[in-house]
GROMACS .gro file of C-alpha atoms in nm:
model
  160
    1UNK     CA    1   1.058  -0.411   1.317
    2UNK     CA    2   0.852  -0.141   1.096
    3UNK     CA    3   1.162  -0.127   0.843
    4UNK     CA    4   1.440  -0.402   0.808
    5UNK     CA    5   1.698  -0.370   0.499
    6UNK     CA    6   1.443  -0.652   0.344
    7UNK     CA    7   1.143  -0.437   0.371
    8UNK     CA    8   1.282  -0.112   0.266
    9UNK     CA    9   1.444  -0.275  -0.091
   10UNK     CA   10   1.055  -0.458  -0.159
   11UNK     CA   11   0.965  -0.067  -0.081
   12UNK     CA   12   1.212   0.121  -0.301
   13UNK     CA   13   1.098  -0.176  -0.570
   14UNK     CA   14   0.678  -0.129  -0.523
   15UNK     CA   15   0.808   0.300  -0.580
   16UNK     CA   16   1.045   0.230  -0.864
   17UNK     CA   17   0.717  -0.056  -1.007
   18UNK     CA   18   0.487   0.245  -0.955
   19UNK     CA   19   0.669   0.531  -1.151
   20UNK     CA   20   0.759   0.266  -1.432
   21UNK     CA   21   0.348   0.200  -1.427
   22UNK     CA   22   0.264   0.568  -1.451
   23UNK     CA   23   0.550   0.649  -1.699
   24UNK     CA   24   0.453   0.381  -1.938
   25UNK     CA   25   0.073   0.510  -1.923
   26UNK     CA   26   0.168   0.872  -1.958
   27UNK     CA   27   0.427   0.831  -2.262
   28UNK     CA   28   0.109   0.642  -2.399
   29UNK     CA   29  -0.058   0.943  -2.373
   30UNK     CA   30  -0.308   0.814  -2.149
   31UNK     CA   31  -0.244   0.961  -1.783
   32UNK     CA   32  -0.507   1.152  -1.811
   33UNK     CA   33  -0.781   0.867  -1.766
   34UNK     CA   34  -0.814   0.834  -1.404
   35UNK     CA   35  -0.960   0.457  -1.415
   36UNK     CA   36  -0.603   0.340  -1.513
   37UNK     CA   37  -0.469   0.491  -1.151
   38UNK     CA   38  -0.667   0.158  -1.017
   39UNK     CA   39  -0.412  -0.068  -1.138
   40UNK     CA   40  -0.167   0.049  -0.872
   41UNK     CA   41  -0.377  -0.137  -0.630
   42UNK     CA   42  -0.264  -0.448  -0.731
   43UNK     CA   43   0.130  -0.364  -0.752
   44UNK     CA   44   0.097  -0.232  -0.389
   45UNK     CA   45  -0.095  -0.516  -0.286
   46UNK     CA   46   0.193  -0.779  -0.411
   47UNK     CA   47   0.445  -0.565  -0.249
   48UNK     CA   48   0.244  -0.503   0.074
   49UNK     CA   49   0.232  -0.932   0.075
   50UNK     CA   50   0.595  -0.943   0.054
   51UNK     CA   51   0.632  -0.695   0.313
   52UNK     CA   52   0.442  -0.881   0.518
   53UNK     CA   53   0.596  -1.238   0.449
   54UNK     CA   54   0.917  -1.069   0.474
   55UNK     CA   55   0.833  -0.989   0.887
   56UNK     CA   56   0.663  -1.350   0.911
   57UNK     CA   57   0.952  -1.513   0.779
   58UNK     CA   58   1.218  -1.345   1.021
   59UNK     CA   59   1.044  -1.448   1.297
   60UNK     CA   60   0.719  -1.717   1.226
   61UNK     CA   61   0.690  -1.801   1.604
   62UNK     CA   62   0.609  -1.473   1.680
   63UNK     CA   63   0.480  -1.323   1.441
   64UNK     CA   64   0.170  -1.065   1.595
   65UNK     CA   65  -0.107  -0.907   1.414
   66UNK     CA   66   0.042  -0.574   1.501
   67UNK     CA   67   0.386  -0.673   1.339
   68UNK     CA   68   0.252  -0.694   0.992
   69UNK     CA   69  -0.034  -0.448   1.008
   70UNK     CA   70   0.238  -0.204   1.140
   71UNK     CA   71   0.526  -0.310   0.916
   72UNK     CA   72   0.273  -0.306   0.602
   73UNK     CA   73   0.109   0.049   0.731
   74UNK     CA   74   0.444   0.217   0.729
   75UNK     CA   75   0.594   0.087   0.452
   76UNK     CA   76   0.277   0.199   0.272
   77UNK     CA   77   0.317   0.548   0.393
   78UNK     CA   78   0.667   0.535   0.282
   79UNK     CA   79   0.528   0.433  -0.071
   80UNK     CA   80   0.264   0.684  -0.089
   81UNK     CA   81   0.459   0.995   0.031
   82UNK     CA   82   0.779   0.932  -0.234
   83UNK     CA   83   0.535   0.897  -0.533
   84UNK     CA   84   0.286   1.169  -0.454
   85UNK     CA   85   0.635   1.370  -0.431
   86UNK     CA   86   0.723   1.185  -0.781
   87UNK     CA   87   0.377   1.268  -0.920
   88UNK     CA   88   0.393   1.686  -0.805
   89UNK     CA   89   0.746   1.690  -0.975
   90UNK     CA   90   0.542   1.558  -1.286
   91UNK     CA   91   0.254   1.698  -1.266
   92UNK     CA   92   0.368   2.077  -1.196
   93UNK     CA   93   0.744   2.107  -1.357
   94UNK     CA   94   0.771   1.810  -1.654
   95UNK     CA   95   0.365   1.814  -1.780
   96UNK     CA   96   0.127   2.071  -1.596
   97UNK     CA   97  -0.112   2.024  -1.877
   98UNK     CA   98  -0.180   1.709  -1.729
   99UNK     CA   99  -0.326   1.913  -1.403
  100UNK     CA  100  -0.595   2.026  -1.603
  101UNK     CA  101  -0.703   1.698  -1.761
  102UNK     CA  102  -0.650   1.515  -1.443
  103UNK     CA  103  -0.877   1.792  -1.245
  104UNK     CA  104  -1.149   1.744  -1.524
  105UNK     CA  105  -1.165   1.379  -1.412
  106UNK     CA  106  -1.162   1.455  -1.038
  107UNK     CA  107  -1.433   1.617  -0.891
  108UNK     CA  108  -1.224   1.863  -0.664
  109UNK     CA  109  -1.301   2.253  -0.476
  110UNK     CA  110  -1.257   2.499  -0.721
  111UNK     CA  111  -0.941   2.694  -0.665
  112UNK     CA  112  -0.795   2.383  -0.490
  113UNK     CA  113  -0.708   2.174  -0.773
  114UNK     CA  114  -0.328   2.114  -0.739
  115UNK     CA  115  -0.355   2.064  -0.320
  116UNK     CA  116  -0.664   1.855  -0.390
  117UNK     CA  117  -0.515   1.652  -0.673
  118UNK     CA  118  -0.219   1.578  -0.465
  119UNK     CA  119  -0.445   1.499  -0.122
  120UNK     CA  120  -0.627   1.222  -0.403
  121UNK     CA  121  -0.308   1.072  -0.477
  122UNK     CA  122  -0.204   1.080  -0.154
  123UNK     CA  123  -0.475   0.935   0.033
  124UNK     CA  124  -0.516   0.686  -0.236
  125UNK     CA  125  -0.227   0.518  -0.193
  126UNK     CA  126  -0.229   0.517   0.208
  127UNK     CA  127  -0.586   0.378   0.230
  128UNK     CA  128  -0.515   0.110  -0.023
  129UNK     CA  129  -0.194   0.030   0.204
  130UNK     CA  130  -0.468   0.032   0.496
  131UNK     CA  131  -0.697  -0.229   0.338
  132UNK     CA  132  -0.425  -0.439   0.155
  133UNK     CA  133  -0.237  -0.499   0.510
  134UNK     CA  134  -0.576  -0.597   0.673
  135UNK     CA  135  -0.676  -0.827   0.393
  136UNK     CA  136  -0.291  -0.999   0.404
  137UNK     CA  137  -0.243  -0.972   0.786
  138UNK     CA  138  -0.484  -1.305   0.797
  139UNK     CA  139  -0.250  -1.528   0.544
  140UNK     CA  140   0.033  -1.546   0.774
  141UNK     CA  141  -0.162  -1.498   1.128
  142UNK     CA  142  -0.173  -1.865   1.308
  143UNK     CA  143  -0.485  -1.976   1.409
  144UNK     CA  144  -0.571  -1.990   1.762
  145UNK     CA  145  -0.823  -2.318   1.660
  146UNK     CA  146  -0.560  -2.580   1.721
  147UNK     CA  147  -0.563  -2.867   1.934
  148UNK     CA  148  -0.259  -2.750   2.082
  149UNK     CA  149  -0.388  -2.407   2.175
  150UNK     CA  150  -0.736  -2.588   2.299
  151UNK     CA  151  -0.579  -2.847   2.480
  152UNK     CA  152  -0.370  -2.568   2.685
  153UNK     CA  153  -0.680  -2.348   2.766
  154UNK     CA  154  -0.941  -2.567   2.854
  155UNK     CA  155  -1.229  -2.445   2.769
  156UNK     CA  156  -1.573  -2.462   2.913
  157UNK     CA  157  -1.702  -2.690   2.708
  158UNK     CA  158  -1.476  -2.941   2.692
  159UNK     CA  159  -1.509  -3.257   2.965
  160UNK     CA  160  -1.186  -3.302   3.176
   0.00000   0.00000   0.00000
């Protein structure tokens, strides 16, 4: 269950909350500063959580480890790849001034700059998906440390 009609709309929303985000910052005149680019941590974060809570909730008795890390992983790929597509529209047809203040911020090959400023925005988003699933994954994951689950496996330790 990697996509459901639930976690595709909280996807389309984190996209549409992303562009609005960079918009906002860029008709401020501000794009430029790549600092501010560390603020769309936190909106995919949120949206990564109700990802996630979206698979617990449609099935709590079974929800695996796997299930959200999986669910959150591609749904974060899905996020990444439309708005580094949204950001090389920008960035090369509406404002490809903004290439050349964004490359003196970003430490990149010479000769590379538009592949490597892309591959930055890119891998950006993915590896925050990577580390926001892991750090959510352990909200909604029952514990194993219940007197239910000990009872039933009878450990070593425990007197019969």
């Amino acid at each position: 269950m990697l996509f459901s009609k639930n976690t595709l709309k909280i996807s389309m929303s984190i996209i549409a909350l992303l562009i609005a985000y960079f918009l906002i910052i860029a008709s401020i005149g501000v794009a430029d500063k790549v600092y501010l680019s560390f603020l769309n941590a936190p909106i995919m974060a949120i949206g990564l959580y109700l990802i996630i809570r979206s698979v617990y909730k449609a099935q709590p008795q079974d929800f695996k480890y796997m299930d959200g890390f999986l669910s959150g992983l591609a749904c974060g790929f899905l996020i990444s790849v439309v708005f580094t597509v949204f950001m090389a529209i920008y960035l090369f047809e509406v404002n490809p001034n903004l290439v050349k203040e964004m490359s003196a911020s970003i430490p990149l090959a010479s000769g590379t700059d538009e592949v490597g400023l892309l591959l930055f925005i890119f891998l950006s988003g993915v590896s925050t998906a990577i580390v926001s699933s892991l750090l959510i994954i352990p909200i909604f994951k029952q514990s194993w440390n219940t007197r239910g689950v000990r009872n039933s496996q009878k450990p070593l330790n425990q007197n019969s």
